[in-house]
Coordinates of C-alpha atoms in Angstrom, one line a residue:
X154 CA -35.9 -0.9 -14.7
X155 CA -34.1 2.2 -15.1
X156 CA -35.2 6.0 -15.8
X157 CA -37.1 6.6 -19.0
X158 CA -34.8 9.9 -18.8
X159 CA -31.5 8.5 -17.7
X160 CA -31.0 4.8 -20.0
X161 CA -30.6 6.9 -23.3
X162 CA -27.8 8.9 -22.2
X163 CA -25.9 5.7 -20.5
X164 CA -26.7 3.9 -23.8
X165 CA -25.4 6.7 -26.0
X166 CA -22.5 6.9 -23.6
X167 CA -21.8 2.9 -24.1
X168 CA -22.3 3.4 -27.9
X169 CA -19.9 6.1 -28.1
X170 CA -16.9 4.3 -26.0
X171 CA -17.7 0.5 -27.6
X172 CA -17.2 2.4 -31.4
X173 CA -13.9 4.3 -30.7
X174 CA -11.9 2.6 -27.8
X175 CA -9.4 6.0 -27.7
X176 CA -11.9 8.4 -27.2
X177 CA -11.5 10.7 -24.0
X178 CA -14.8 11.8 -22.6
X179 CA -14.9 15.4 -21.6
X180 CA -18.1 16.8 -21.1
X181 CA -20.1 14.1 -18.5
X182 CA -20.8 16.2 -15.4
X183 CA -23.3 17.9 -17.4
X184 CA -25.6 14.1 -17.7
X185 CA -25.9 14.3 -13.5
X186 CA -29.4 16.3 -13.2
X187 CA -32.1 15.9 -10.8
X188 CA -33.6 12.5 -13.0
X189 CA -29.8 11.0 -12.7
X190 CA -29.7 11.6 -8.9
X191 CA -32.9 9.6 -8.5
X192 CA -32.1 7.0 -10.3
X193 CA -28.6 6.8 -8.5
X194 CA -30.9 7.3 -4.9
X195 CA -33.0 4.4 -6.6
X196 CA -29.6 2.2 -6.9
X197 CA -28.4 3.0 -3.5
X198 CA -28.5 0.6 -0.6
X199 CA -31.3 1.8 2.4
X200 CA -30.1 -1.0 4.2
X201 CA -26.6 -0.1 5.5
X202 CA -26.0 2.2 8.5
X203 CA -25.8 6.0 8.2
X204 CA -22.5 7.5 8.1
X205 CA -21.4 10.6 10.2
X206 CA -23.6 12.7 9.8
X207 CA -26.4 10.3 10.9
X208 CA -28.5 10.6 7.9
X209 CA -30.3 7.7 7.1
X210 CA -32.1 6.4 3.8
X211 CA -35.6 6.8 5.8
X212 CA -34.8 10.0 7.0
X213 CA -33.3 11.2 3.2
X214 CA -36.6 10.0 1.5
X215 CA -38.8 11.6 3.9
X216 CA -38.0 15.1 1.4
X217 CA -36.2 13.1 -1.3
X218 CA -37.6 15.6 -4.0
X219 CA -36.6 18.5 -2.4
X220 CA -33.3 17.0 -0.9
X221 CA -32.1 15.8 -4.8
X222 CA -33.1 19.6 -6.1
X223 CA -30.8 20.6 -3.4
X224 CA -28.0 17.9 -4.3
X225 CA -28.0 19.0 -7.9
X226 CA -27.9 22.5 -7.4
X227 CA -24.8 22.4 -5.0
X228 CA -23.2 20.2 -7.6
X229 CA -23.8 22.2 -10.6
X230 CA -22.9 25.2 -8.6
X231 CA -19.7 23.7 -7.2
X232 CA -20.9 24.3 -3.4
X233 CA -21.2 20.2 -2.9
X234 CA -18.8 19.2 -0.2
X235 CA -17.3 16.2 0.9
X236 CA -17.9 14.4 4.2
X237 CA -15.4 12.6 5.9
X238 CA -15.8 8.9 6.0
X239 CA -16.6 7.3 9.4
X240 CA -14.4 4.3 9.6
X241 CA -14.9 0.8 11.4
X242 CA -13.3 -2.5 11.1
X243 CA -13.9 -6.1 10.6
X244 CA -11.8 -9.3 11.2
X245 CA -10.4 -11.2 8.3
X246 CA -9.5 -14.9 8.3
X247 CA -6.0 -14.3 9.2
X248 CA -6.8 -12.8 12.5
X249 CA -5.8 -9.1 11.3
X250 CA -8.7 -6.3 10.8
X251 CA -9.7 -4.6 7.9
X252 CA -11.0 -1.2 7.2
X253 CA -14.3 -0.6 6.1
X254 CA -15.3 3.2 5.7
X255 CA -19.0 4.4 6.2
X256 CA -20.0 7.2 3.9
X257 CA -22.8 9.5 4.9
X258 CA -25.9 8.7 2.4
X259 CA -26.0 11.5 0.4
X260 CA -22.6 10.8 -0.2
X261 CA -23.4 7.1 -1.7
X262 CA -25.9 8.6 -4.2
X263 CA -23.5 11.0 -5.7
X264 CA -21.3 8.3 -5.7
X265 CA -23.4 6.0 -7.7
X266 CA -24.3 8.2 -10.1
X267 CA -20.6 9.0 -11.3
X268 CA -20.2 4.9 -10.5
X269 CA -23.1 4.7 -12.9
X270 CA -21.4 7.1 -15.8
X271 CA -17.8 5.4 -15.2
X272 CA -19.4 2.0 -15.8
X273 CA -21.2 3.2 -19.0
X274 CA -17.9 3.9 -20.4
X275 CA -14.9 1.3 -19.0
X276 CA -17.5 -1.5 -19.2
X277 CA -16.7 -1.4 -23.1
X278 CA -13.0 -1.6 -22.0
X279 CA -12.8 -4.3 -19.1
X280 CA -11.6 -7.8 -20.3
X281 CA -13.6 -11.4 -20.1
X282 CA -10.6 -12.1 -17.4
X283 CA -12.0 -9.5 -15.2
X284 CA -15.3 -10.6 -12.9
X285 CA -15.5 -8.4 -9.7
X286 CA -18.0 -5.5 -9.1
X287 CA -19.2 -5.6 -12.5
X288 CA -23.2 -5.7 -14.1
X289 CA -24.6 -9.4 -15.0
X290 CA -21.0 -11.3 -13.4
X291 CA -20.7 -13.2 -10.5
X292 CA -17.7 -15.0 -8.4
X293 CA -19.1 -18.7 -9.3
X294 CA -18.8 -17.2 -13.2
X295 CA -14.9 -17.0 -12.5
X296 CA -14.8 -20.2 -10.9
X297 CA -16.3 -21.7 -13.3
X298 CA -13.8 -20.2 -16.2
X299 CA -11.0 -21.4 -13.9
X300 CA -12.1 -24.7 -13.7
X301 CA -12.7 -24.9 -17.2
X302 CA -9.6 -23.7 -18.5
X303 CA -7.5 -25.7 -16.2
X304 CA -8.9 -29.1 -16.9
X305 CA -9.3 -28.7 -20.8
X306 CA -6.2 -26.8 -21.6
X307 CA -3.5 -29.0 -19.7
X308 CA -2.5 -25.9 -16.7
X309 CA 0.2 -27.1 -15.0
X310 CA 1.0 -24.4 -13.1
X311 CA -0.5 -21.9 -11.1
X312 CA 0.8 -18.1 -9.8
X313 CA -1.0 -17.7 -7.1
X314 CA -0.9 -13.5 -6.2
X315 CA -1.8 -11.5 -3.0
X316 CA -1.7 -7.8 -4.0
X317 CA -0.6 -6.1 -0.2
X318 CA -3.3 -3.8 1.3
X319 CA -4.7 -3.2 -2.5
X320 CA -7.3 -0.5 -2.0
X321 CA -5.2 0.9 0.6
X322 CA -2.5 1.4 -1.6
X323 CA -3.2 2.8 -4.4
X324 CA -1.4 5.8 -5.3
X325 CA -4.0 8.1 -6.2
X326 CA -1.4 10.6 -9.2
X327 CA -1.7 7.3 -11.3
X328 CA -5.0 6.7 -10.4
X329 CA -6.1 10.2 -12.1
X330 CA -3.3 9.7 -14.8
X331 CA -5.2 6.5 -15.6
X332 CA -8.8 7.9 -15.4
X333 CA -7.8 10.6 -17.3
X334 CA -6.8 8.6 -20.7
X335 CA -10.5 7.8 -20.7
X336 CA -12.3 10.2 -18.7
X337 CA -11.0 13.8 -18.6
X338 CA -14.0 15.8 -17.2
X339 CA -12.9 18.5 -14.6
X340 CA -15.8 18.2 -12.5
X341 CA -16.0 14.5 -12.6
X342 CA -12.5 14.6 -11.5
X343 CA -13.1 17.2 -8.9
X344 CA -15.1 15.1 -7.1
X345 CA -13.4 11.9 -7.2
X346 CA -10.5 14.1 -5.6
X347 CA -13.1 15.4 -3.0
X348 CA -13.9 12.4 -1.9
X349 CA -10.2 11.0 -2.1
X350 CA -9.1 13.8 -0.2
X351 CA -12.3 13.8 2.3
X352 CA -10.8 12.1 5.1
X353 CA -11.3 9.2 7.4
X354 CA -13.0 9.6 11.1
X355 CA -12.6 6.8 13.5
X356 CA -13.2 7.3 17.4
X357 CA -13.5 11.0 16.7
X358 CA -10.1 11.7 15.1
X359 CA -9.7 13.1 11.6
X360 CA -6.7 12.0 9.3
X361 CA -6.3 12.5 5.9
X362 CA -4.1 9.0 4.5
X363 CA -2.5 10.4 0.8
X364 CA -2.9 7.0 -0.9
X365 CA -5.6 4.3 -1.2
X366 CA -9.8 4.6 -1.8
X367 CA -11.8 3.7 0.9
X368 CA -13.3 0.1 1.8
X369 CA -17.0 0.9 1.8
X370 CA -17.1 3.8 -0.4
X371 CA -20.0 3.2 -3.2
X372 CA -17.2 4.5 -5.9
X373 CA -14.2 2.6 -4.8
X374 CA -14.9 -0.5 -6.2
X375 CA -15.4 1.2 -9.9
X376 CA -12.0 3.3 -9.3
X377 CA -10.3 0.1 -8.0
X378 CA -11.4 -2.1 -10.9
X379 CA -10.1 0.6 -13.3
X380 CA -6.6 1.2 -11.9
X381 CA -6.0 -2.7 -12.3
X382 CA -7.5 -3.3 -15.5
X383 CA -4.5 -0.8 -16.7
X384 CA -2.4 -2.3 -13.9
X385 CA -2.6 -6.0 -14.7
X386 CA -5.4 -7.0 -17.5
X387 CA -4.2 -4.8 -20.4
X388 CA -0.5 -5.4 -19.5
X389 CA -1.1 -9.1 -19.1
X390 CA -3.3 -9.6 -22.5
X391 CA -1.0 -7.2 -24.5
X392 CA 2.8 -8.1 -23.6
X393 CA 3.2 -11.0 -21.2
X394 CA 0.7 -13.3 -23.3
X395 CA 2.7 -12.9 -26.5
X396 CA 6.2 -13.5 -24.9
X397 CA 5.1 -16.9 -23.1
X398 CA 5.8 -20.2 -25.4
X399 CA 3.1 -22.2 -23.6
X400 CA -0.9 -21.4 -23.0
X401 CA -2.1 -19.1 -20.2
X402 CA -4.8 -17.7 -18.5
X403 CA -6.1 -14.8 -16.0
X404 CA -8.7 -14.6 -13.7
X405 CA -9.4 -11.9 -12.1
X406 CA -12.3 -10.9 -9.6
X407 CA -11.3 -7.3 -7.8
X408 CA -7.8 -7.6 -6.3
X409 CA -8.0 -11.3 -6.3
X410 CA -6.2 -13.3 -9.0
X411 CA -4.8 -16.3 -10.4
X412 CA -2.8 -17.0 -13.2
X413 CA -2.4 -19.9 -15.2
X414 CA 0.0 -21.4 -17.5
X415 CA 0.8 -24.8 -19.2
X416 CA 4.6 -24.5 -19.1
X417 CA 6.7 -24.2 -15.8
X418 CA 9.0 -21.7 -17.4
X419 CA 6.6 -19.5 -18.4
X420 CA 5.0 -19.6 -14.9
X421 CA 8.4 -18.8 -13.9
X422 CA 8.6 -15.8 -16.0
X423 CA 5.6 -14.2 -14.7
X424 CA 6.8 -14.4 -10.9
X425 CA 9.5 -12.7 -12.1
X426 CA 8.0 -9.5 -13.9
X427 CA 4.7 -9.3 -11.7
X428 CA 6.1 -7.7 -8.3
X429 CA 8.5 -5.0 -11.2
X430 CA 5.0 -4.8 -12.7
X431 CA 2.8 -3.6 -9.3
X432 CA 5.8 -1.9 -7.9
X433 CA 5.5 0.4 -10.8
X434 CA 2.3 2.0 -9.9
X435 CA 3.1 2.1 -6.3
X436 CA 1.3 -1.8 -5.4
X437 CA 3.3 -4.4 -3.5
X438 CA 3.0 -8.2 -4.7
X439 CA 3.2 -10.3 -1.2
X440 CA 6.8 -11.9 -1.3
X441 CA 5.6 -15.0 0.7
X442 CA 2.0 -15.2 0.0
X443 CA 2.1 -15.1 -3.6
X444 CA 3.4 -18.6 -4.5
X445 CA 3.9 -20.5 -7.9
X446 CA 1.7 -24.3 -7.3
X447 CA 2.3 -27.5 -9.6
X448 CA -1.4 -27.9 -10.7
X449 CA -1.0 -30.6 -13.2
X450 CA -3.8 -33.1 -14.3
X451 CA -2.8 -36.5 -12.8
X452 CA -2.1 -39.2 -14.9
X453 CA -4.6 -41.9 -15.6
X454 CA -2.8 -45.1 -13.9
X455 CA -2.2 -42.5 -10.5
X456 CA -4.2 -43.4 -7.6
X457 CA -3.9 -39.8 -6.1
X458 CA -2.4 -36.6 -7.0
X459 CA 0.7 -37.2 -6.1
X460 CA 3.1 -33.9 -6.2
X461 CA 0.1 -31.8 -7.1
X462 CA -0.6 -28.8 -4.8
X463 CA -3.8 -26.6 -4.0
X464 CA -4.9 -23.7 -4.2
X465 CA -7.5 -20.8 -2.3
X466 CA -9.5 -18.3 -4.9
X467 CA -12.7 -17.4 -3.6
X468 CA -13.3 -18.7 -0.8
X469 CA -12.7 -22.1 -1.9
X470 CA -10.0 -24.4 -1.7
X471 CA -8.9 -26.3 -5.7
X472 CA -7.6 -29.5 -5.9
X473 CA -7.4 -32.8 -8.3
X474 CA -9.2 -35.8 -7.2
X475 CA -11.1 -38.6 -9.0
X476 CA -14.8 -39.0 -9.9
X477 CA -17.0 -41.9 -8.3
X478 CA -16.3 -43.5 -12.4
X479 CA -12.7 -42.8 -11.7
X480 CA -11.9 -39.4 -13.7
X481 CA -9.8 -36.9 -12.5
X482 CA -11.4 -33.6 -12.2
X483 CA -10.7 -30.8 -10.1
X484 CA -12.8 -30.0 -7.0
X485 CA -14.0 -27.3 -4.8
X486 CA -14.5 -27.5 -0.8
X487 CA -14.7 -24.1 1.5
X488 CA -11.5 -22.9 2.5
X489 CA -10.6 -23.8 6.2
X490 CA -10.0 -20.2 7.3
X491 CA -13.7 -19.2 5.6
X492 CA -15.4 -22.2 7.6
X493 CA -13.7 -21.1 11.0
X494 CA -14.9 -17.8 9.6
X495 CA -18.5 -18.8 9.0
X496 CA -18.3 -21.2 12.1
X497 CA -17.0 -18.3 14.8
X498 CA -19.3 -16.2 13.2
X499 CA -22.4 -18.2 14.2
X500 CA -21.0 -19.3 17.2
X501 CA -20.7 -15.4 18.3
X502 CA -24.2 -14.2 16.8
X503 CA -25.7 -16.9 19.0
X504 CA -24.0 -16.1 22.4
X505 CA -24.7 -12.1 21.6
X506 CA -28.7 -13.0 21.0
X507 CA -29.3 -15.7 23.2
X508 CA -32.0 -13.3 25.2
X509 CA -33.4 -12.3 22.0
X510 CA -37.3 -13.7 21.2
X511 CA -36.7 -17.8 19.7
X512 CA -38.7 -16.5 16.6
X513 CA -36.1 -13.4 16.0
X514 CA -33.3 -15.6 16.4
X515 CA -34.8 -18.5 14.3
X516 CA -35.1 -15.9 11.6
X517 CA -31.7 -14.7 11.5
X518 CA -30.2 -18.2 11.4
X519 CA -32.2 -18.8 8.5
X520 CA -30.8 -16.0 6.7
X521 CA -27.7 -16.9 7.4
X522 CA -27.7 -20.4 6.6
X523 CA -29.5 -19.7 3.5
X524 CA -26.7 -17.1 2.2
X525 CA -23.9 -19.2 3.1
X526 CA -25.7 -22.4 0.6
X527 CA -26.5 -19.4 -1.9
X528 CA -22.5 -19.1 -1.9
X529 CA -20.6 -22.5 -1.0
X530 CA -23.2 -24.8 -2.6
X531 CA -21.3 -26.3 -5.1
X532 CA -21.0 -29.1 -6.6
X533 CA -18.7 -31.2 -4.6
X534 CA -19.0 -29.5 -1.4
X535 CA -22.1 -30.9 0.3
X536 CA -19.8 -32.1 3.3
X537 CA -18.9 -28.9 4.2
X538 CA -22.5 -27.8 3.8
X539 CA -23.4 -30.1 6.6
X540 CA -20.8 -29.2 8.8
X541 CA -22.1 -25.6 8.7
X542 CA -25.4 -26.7 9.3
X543 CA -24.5 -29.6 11.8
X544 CA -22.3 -26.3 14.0
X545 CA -25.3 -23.7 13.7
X546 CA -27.7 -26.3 15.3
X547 CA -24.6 -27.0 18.1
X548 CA -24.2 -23.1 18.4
X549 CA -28.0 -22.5 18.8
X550 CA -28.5 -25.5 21.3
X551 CA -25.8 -24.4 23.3
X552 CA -26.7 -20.4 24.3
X553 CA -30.3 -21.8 23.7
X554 CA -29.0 -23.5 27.0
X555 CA -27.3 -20.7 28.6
X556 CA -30.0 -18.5 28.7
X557 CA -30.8 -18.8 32.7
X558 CA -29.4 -21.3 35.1
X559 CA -33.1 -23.1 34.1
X560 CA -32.7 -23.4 30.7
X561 CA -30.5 -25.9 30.0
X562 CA -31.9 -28.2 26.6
X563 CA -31.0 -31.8 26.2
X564 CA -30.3 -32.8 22.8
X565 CA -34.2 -34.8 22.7
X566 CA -35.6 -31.1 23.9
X567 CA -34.1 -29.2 21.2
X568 CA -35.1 -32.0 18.7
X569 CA -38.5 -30.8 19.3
X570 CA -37.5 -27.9 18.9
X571 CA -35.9 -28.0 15.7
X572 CA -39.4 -30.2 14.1
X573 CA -41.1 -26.7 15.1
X574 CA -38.3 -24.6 13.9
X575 CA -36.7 -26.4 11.1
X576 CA -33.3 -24.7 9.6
X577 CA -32.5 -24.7 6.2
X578 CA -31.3 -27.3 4.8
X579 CA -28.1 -27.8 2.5
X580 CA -28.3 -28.0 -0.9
X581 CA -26.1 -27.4 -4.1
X582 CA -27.0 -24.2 -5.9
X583 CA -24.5 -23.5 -8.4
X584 CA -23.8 -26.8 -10.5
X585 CA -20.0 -25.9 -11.3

C-alpha cells in the first residue's frame, strides 16, 4: 500500500498524461520530498548486496529518518552526487558473460523514486505489445498473447530478433532526445545524466563507457523500456502495421521480441526495414541470430509438422504438435541452453556447499526448485519439470557423497534421506 502523501500526486500525474498524450512534463523534481524518498526506500530491494560504498539496507535503516532528510536536502540543493557503479558479471547460456552493475543503496532509492514518477507518466503511453518491467504484467502474460494470436489468427511466419548488447548500446543523445518529448524537467534530467555519466568500477579501475545504462541499475530498466517503445512499438503500430497486406503481431518483453505475420512477404518486408530501423538510433539487429521461421499451423490430415520450425522467447522453446484428441496446438518445453543453465547451476551450488549443515542446504534446494516450477511450470512441460527435479536429487546425492572419504551414500541411503527431506515436487503453475 503506498503513501497516503505520495499516491495522489502519482495519480494526478497518471491523470494528467492519460488526458493529453502530447503533454511535456516540466516541473516533477519538485514531487521528490522526504515522504517520496520513503516510499521509494519502502520499494527498494534489502536483499541485494551493497554496492561500493559498502552501505547496506540494514545499515541505511538504522538512521533512515535522518539519512532521507539528508538525501532530500542534497537533492533539492543540487549537492547529491553520483557513485560509481561496482560492476560484476554472470554467465549467459551461450557461454559469454554479462555485465551486471551494483549500485550503492542510496543510489537505488533515488533511483526508484524518479523510476516511480517516469512510470506514472509513460505507463499511459506504453502499448499492450510491450510486457517487460512493467506494474501488474508478467513474462507468462506475453506467452500467453503469443500463443493465442498465433494459433487463432493463422501466423505463418515468425521474425525472430536479437537486438546486440541492447542496454549496452544505447546511445544516450537519443535517449534524452526521447525523454525529453515527454519529460523535460532539468533536474530530473540532471540526474539521469549523473548517473549515466557516473562510471563503472570493476577490480578497482574506473572507466567511464559513453553509451549504454547499466545492467543492475534500479532506473535502467524504466529508461530502457522507454527508448524502445519510441524505437520499435510506436514505429511498428504506426507505419509498418499499415503498410503490411496480411495480419501481424508484436510481442515485446524488454529487449526480447518476436514478430508475427500471416503472409511470408510481409514477414519479408519487416527483415528488411528492422536492422535500417535500430541502426538509426545507434542499436544493431544480430545479422545471424535474428532469423525469419515458417510457423504455420499444420494441416489436419499431417501426421507431424512437417517443414515447420521453432522458436526460443522466454525461456521456452515453441513448436506445433498434436493434442492426445489429435489437435494441433502449439507447445512449450524449457529451452535446452536454459535447462543446461538451470542443470549446471545446481550442479555447482551443490559441490560449493557440500560442507554446509544438510538443513541449510535442504533449504536452499527447495528454493530453488520451487522458483524454477513458479517459472517453467507450464502446461505441457511436466517432462522437463522432472528432469530438473530428477538432476537436483543426482547433484545433491553426489557432493552429499563427496563430503569425506566416509561419506559416500548409496542410492537406498539417500532414499531415506529424501523421506526425511522431501524436495519439492513438480507441478504446473501457469495453465497457458
Amino acid at each position: 500500500m503506498r503513501s497516503p502523501t505520495v499516491t495522489p500526486k502519482l495519480q494526478r500525474i497518471a491523470a494528467q498524461a492519460a488526458r493529453a498524450p502530447e503533454r511535456v512534463f516540466t516541473t516533477l523534481a519538485h514531487l521528490i520530498d522526504v515522504d517520496f524518498l520513503r516510499e521509494a526506500y519502502r520499494h527498494t530491494s534489502k536483499s541485494s548486496a551493497p554496492g561500493i560504498d559498502g552501505v547496506t539496507a540494514e545499515a541505511y535503516a538504522e538512521h533512515l529518518d535522518e539519512n532521507l532528510r539528508d538525501l532530500h536536502e542534497r537533492l533539492r540543493s543540487g549537492r547529491y552526487q553520483a557513485a560509481p557503479v561496482e560492476r560484476v558479471w554472470i554467465e549467459k547460456e551461450d557461454g559469454s558473460q554479462r555485465p551486471i552493475g551494483k549500485p550503492a543503496f542510496e543510489e537505488k532509492i533515488v533511483q526508484r523514486a524518479v523510476a516511480m514518477l517516469l512510470e506514472a507518466i509513460y505507463e499511459q503511453d506504453f502499448l499492450d505489445c510491450s510486457y517487460g518491467f512493467r506494474p501488474d504484467r508478467s513474462p507468462h502474460e506475453a506467452l500467453h498473447e503469443l500463443r493465442e494470436r498465433c494459433m487463432n489468427e493463422g501466423m505463418g511466419w515468425i521474425v525472430d530478433a536479437d537486438v546486440s548488447g541492447y542496454f549496452d548500446s544505447i546511445d544516450r543523445t537519443r535517449l534524452r532526445e526521447v525523454l525529453r518529448k515527454r519529460v523535460n524537467d532539468g533536474s530530473i534530467l540532471r540526474l539521469i545524466g549523473k548517473w549515466l555519466r557516473a562510471g563503472v568500477m570493476e577490480d578497482g579501475v574506473l572507466t567511464h563507457p559513453e553509451t549504454g545504462v547499466v545492467q543492475g541499475g534500479v532506473i535502467s530498466p524504466v529508461l530502457a523500456n522507454i527508448f524502445l517503445h519510441h524505437v520499435l512499438d510506436e514505429w511498428f503500430e504506426s507505419e509498418v502495421q499499415p503498410r503490411l497486406k496480411g495480419r501481424s503481431f508484436l510481442t515485446r518483453f524488454a529487449d526480447d521480441f518476436v514478430i508475427g505475420c500471416e503472409l511470408e512477404a510481409d514477414a519479408q518486408k519487416i527483415m528488411g526495414v528492422l536492422p535500417k530501423r535500430f541502426a538509426r538510433f545507434g542499436l544493431r539487429i544480430h545479422p545471424t541470430k535474428t532469423t525469419l521461421i515458417v510457423f504455420r499451423k499444420p494441416k489436419a490430415s499431417q501426421t507431424w509438422a512437417h517443414g515447420n520450425g521453432t522458436f526460443e522467447f522466454l525461456g521456452f522453446t515453441h513448436y506445433w504438435a498434436r493434442t492426445r484428441r489429435g489437435f494441433w496446438v502449439i507447445k512449450r518445453r524449457t529451452a535446452r541452453k536454459r535447462l543446461r543453465r538451470t542443470q549446471k547451476a545446481l550442479w555447482q551450488w551443490c559441490r560449493h556447499n557440500r560442507h554446509a549443515p544438510l538443513q541449510y542446504q535442504y533449504r536452499m534446494l527447495c528454493v530453488k526448485l520451487r522458483g524454477h516450477f513458479r517459472y517453467y511450470g507450464i502446461r505441457g512441460n511436466f517432462p522437463l519439470l522432472e528432469n530438473v527435479h530428477r538432476y537436483a536429487e543426482k547433484a545433491w546425492r553426489y557432493w552429499l557423497s563427496r563430503r569425506s572419504s566416509k561419506s559416500a551414500i548409496d542410492w537406498e541411503k539417500f532414499q531415506k534421506l529424501l523421506a526425511i527431506y522431501v524436495l519439492p515436487t513438480p507441478k504446473i503453475v501457469h495453465n497457458i
